[in-house]
PDB file of C-alpha atoms in Angstrom:
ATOM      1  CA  UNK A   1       8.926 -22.390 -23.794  1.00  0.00           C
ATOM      2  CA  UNK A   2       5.388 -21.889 -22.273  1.00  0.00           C
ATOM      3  CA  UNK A   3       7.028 -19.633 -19.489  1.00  0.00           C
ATOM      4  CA  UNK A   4       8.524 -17.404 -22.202  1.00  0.00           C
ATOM      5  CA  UNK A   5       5.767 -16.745 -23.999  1.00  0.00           C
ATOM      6  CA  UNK A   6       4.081 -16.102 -20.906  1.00  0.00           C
ATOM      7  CA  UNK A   7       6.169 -13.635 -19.992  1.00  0.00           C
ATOM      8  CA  UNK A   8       6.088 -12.018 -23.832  1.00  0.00           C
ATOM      9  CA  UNK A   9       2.502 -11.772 -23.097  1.00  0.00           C
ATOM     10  CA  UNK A  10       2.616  -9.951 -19.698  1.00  0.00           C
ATOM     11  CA  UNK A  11       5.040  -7.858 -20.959  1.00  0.00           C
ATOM     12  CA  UNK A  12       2.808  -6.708 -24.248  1.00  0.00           C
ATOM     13  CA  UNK A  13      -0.308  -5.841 -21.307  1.00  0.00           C
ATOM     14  CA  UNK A  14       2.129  -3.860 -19.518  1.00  0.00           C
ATOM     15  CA  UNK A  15       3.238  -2.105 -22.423  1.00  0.00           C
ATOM     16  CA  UNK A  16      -0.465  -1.400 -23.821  1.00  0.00           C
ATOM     17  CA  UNK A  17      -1.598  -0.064 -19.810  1.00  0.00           C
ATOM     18  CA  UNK A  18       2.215   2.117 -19.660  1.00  0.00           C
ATOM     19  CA  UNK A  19       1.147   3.293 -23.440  1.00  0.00           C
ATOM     20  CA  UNK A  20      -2.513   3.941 -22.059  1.00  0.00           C
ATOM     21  CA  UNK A  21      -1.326   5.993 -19.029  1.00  0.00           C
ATOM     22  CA  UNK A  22       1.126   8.147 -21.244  1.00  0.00           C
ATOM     23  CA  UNK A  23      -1.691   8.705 -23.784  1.00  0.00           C
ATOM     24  CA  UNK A  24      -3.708  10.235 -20.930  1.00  0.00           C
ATOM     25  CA  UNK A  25      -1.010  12.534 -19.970  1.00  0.00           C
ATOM     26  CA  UNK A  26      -0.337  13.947 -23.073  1.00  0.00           C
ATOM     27  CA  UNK A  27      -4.178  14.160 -23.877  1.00  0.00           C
ATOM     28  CA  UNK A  28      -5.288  15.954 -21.055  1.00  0.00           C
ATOM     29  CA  UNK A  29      -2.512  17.173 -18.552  1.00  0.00           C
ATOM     30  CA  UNK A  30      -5.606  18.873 -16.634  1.00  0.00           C
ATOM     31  CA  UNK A  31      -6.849  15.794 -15.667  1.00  0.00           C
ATOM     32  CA  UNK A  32      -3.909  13.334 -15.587  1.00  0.00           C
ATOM     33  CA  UNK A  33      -4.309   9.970 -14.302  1.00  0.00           C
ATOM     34  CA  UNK A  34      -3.787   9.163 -10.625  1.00  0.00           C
ATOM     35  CA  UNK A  35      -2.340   5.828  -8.834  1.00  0.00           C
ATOM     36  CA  UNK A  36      -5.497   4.484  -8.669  1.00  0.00           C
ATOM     37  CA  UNK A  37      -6.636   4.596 -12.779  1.00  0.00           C
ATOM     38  CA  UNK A  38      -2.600   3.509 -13.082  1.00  0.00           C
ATOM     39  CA  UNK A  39      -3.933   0.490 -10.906  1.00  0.00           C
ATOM     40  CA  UNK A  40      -6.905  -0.563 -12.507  1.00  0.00           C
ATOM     41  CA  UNK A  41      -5.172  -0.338 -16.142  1.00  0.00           C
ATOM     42  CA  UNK A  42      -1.918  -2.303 -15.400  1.00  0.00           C
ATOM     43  CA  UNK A  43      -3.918  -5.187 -13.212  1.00  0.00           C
ATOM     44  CA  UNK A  44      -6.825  -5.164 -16.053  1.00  0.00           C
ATOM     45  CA  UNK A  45      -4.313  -5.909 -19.160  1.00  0.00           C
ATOM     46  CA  UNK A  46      -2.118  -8.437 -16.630  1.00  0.00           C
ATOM     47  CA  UNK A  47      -5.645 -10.139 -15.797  1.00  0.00           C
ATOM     48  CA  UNK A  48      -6.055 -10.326 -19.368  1.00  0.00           C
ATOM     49  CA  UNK A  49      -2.799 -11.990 -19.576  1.00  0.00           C
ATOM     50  CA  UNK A  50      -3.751 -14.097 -17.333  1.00  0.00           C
ATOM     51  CA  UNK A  51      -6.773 -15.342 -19.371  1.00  0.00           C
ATOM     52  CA  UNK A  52      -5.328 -15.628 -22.346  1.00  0.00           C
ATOM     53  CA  UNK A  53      -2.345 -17.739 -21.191  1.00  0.00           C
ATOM     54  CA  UNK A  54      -4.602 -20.330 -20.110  1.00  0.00           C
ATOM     55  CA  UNK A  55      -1.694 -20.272 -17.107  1.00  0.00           C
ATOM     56  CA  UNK A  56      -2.314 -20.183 -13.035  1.00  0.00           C
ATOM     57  CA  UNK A  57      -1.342 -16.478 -11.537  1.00  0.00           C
ATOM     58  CA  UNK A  58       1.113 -17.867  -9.451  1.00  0.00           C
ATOM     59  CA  UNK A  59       2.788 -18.798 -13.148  1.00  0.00           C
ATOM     60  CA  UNK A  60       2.961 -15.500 -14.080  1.00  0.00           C
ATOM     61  CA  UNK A  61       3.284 -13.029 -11.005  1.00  0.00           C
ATOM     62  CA  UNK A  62       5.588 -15.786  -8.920  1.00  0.00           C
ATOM     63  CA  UNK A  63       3.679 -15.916  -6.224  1.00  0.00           C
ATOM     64  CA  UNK A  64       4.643 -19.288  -4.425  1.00  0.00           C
ATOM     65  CA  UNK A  65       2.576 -22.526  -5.247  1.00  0.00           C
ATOM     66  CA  UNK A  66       2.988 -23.966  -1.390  1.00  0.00           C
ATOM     67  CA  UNK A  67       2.626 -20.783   0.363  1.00  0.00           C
ATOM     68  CA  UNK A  68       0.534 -20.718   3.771  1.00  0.00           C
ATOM     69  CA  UNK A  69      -2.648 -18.977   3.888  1.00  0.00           C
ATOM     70  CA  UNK A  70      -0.762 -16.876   6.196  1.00  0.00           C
ATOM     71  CA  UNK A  71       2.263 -16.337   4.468  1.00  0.00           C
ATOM     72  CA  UNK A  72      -0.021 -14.599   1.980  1.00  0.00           C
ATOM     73  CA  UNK A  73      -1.731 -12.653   4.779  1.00  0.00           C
ATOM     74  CA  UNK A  74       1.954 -11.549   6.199  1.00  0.00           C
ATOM     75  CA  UNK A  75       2.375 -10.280   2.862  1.00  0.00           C
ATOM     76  CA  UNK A  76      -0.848  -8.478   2.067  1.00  0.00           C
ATOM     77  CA  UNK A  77      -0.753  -7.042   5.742  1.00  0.00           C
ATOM     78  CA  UNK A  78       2.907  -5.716   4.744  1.00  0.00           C
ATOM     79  CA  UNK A  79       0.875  -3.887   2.055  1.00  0.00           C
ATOM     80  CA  UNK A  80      -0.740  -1.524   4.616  1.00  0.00           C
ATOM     81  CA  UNK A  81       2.767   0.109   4.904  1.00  0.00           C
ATOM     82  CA  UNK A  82       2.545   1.669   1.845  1.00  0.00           C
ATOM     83  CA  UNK A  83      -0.838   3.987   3.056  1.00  0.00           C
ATOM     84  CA  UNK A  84       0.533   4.399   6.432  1.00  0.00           C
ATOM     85  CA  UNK A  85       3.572   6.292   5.126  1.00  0.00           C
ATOM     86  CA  UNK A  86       1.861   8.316   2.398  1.00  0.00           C
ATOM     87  CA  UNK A  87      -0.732   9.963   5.041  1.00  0.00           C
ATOM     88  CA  UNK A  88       2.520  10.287   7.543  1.00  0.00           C
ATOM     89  CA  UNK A  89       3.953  12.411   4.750  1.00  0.00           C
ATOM     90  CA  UNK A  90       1.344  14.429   3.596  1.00  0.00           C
ATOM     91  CA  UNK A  91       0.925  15.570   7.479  1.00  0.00           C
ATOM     92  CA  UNK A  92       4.981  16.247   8.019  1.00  0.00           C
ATOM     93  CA  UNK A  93       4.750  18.052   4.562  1.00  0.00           C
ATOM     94  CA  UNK A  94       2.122  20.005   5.928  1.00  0.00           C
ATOM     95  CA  UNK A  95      -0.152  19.235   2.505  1.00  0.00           C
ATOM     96  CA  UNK A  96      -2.919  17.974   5.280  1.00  0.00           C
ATOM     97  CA  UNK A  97      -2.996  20.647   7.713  1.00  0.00           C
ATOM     98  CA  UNK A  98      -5.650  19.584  10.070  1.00  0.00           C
ATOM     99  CA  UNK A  99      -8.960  21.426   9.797  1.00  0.00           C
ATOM    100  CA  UNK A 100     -12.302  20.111   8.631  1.00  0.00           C
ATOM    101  CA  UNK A 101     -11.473  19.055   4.723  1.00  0.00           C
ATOM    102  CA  UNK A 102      -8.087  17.692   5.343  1.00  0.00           C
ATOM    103  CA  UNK A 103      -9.385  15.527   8.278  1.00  0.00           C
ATOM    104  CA  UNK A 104     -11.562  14.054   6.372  1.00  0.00           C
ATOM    105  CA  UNK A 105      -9.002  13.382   4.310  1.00  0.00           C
ATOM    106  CA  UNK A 106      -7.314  11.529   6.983  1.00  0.00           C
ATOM    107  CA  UNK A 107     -10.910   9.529   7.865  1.00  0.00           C
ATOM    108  CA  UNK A 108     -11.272   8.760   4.508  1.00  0.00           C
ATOM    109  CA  UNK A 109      -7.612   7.039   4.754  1.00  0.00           C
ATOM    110  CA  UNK A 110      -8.994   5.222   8.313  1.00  0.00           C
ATOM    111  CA  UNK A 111     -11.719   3.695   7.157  1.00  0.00           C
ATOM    112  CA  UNK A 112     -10.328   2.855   3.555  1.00  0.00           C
ATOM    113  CA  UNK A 113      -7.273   1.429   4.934  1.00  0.00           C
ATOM    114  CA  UNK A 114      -6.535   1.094   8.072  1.00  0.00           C
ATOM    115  CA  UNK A 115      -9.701  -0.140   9.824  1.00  0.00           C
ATOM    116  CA  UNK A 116      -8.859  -3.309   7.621  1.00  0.00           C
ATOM    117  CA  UNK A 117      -5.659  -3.489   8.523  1.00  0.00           C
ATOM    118  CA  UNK A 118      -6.252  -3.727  12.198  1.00  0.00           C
ATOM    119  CA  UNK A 119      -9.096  -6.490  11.098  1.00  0.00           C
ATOM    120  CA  UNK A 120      -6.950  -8.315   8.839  1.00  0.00           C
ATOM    121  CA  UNK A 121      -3.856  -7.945  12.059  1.00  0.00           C
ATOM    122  CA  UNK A 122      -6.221  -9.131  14.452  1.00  0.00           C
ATOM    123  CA  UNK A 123      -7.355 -12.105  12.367  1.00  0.00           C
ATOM    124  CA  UNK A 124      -3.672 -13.063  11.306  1.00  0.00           C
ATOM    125  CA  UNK A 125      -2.325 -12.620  15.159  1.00  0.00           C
ATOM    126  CA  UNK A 126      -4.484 -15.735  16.072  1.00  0.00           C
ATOM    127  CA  UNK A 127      -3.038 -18.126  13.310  1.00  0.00           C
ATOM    128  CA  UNK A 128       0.543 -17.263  13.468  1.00  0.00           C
ATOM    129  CA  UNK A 129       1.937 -19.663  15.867  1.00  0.00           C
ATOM    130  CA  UNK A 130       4.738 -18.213  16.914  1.00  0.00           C
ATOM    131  CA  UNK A 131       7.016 -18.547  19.971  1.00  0.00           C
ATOM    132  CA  UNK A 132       5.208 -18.276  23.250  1.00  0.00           C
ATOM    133  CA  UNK A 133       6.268 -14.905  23.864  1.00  0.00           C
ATOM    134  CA  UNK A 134       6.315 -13.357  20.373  1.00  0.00           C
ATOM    135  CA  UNK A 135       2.800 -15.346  19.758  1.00  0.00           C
ATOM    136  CA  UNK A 136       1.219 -12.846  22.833  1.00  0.00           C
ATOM    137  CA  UNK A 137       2.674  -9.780  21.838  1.00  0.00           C
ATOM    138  CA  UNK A 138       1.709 -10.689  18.293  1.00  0.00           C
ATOM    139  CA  UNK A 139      -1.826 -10.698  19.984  1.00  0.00           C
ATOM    140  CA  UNK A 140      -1.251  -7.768  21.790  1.00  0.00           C
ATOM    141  CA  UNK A 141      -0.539  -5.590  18.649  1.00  0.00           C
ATOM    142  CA  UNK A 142      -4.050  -5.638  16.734  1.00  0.00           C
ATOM    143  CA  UNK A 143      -5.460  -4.030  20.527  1.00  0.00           C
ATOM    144  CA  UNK A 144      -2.854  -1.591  20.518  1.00  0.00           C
ATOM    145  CA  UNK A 145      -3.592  -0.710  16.766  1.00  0.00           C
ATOM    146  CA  UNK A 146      -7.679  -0.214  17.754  1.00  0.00           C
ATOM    147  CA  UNK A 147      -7.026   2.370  20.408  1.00  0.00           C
ATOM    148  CA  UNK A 148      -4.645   4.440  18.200  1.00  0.00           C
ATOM    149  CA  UNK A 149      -7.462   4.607  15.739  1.00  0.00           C
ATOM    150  CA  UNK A 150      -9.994   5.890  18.046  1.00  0.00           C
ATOM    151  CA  UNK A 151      -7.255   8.282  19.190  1.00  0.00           C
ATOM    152  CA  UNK A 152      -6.452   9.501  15.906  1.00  0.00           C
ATOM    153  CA  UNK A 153     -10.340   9.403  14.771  1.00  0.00           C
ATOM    154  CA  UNK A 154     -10.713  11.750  18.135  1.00  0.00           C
ATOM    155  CA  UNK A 155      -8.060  14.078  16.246  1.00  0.00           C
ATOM    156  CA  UNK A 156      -9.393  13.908  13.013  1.00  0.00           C
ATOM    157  CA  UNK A 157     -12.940  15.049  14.861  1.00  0.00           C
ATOM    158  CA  UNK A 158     -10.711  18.070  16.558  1.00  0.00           C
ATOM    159  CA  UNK A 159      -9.322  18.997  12.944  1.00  0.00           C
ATOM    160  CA  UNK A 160      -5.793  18.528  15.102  1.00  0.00           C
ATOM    161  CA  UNK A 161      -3.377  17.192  12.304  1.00  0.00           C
ATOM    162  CA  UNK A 162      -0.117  17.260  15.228  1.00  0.00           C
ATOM    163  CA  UNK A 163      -2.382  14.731  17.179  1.00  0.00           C
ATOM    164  CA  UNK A 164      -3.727  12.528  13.380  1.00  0.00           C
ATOM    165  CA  UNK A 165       0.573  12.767  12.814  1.00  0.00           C
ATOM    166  CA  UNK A 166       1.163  11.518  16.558  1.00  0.00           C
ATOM    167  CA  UNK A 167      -1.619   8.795  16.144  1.00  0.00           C
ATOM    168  CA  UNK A 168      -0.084   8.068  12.579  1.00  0.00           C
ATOM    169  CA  UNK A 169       3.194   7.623  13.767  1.00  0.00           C
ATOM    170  CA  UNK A 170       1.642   4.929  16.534  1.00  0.00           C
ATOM    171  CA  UNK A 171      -0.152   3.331  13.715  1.00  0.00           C
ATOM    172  CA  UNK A 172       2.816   2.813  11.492  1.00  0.00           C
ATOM    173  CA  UNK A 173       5.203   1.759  14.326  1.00  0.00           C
ATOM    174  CA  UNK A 174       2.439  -1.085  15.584  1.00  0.00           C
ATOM    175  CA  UNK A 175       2.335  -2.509  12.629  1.00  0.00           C
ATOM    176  CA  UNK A 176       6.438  -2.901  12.101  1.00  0.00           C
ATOM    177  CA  UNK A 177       6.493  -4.400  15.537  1.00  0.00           C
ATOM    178  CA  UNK A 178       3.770  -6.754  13.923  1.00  0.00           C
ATOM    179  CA  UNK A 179       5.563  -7.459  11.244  1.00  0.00           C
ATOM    180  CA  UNK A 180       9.039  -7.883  13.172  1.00  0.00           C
ATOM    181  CA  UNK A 181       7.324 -10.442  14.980  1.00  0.00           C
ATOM    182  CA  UNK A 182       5.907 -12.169  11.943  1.00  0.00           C
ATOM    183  CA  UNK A 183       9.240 -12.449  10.197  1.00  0.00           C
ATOM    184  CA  UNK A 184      10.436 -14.643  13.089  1.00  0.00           C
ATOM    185  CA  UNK A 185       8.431 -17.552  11.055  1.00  0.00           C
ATOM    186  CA  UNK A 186       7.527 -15.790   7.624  1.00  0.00           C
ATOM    187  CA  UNK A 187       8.754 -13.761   5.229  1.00  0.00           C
ATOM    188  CA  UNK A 188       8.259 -10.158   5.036  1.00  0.00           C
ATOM    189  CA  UNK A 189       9.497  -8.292   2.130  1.00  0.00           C
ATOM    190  CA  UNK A 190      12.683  -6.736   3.040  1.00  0.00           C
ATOM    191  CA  UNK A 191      11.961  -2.876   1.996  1.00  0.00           C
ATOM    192  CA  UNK A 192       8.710  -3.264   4.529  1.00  0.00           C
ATOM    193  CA  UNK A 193      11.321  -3.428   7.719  1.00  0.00           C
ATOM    194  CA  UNK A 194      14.005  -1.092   8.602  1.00  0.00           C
ATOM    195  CA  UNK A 195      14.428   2.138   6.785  1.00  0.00           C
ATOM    196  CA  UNK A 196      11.141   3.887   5.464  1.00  0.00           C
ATOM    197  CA  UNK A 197      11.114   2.904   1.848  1.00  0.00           C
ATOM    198  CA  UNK A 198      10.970   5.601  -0.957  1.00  0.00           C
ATOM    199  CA  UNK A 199       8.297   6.563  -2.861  1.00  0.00           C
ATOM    200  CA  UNK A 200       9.139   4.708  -6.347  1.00  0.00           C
ATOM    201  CA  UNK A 201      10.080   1.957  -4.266  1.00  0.00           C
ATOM    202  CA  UNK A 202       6.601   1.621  -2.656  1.00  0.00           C
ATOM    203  CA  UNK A 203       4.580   2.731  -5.194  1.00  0.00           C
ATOM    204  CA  UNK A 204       6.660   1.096  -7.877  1.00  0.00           C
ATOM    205  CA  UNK A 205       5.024   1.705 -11.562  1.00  0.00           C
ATOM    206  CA  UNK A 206       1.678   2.801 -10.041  1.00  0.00           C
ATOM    207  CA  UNK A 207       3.615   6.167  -8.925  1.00  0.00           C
ATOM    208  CA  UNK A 208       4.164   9.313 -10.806  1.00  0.00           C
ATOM    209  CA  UNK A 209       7.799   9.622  -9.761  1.00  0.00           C
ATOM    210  CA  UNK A 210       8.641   6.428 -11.283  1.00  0.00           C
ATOM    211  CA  UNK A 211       7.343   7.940 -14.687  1.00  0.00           C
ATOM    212  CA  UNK A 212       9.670  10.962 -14.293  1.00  0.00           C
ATOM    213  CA  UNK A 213       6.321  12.860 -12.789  1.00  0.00           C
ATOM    214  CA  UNK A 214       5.015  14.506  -9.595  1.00  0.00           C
ATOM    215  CA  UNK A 215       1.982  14.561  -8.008  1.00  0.00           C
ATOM    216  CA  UNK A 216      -0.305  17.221  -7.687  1.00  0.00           C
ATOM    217  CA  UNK A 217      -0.252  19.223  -4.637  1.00  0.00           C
ATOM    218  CA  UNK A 218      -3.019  17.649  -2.463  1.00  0.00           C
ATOM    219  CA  UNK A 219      -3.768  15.031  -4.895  1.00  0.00           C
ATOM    220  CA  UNK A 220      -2.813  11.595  -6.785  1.00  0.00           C
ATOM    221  CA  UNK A 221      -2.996  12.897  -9.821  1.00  0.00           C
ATOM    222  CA  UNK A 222       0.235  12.950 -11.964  1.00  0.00           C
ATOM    223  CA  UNK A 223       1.682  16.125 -13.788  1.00  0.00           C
ATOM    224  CA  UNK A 224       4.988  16.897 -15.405  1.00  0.00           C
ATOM    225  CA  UNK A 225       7.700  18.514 -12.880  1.00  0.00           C
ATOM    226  CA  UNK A 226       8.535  21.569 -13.325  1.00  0.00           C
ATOM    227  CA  UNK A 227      12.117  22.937 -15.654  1.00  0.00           C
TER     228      UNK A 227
END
């Protein structure tokens, strides 16, 4: 009984956050509302779920009562994929193009994103305790992920965005082999390994093509698609 109105009351903050985003739209479809503001709104009226239930996260979200400290850190490093493979596109799009403003774009990214991830991979590699052999190259990954970050911060410096794709592509396939090697112990979710995952399935509700939108070009924003 307590879990279903739980769940009645998550659903209702969804709802108001989904009404909140499409209220935006409509109101100004200069401005729209990007991933981020989608973010903020949806974990703001599920935190005020949260409150009002009285009832522990894990209660609501499922998140696993007896889960290791770093079965949750698997998880959140898994996370990282999701950045990784939106720069990746935007370069192989050609929507970042190198040059001084889109590099930045690309630091921005590094030092947002994936400077933490290699922190976060280099602080999970020690507590793993894996298999002898998958434990060191575990270890070996977070070194491998610093020097393709200096290489690609060398290409963002260049304005090269074939190098920043190269050093992108380095970045995103060090951190499956991390992962691979987790999932020998933990759990990884599944759409994080093998095939690059779509966009609705990474971004989920927090991305405009889930809504039946697009993004801008060269933006987060959401806007209608075209006829």
């Amino acid at each position: 009984m307590a879990s279903t109105g739980i769940a009645l009351i998550l659903i209702f903050a969804l709802v108001l956050a989904c009404s909140g985003f499409q209220m935006s739209m409509s109101g100004s479809s200069e401005k729209g509302m990007s991933r981020r503001d989608m973010f903020k709104s949806v974990t703001a009226a599920s935190a005020a779920a949260v409150l009002s239930s009285g009832a522990p996260a894990n209660a609501l979200f499922g998140f696993g009562e007896n889960k290791s400290k770093e079965q949750l850190a698997v998880e959140a490093l898994a996370g990282y994929r999701a950045p990784v493979a939106d720069v990746i596109r935007q370069l192989k799009a050609r929507e970042l193009r190198g040059g001084r403003d889109d590099s930045a774009v690309v630091t921005n990214y590094a030092k947002k994103y994936f400077e933490p991830l290699q922190a976060d991979m280099a602080q999970l590699a020690k507590g793993l305790k894996l298999a002898e052999e998958d434990q060191k190259k575990a270890e070996t990954q977070p070194l491998l992920m610093k020097g393709h970050l200096l290489e690609l911060a060398q290409a963002c410096a260049a304005g090269d965005a074939k190098e920043q794709l190269e050093e992108m592509e380095e970045v995103q396939e060090t951190l499956d082999d991390f992962l691979k090697l987790a999932a020998t112990k933990y759990t990884v979710p599944e759409m994080l390994l093998g095939r690059a995952a779509t966009s609705v399935e990474y971004y989920s509700i927090f991305g405009c093509e889930f809504w039946g939108l697009k993004n801008k070009p060269d933006s987060n924003v959401c806007e209608p698609k075209g006829p």
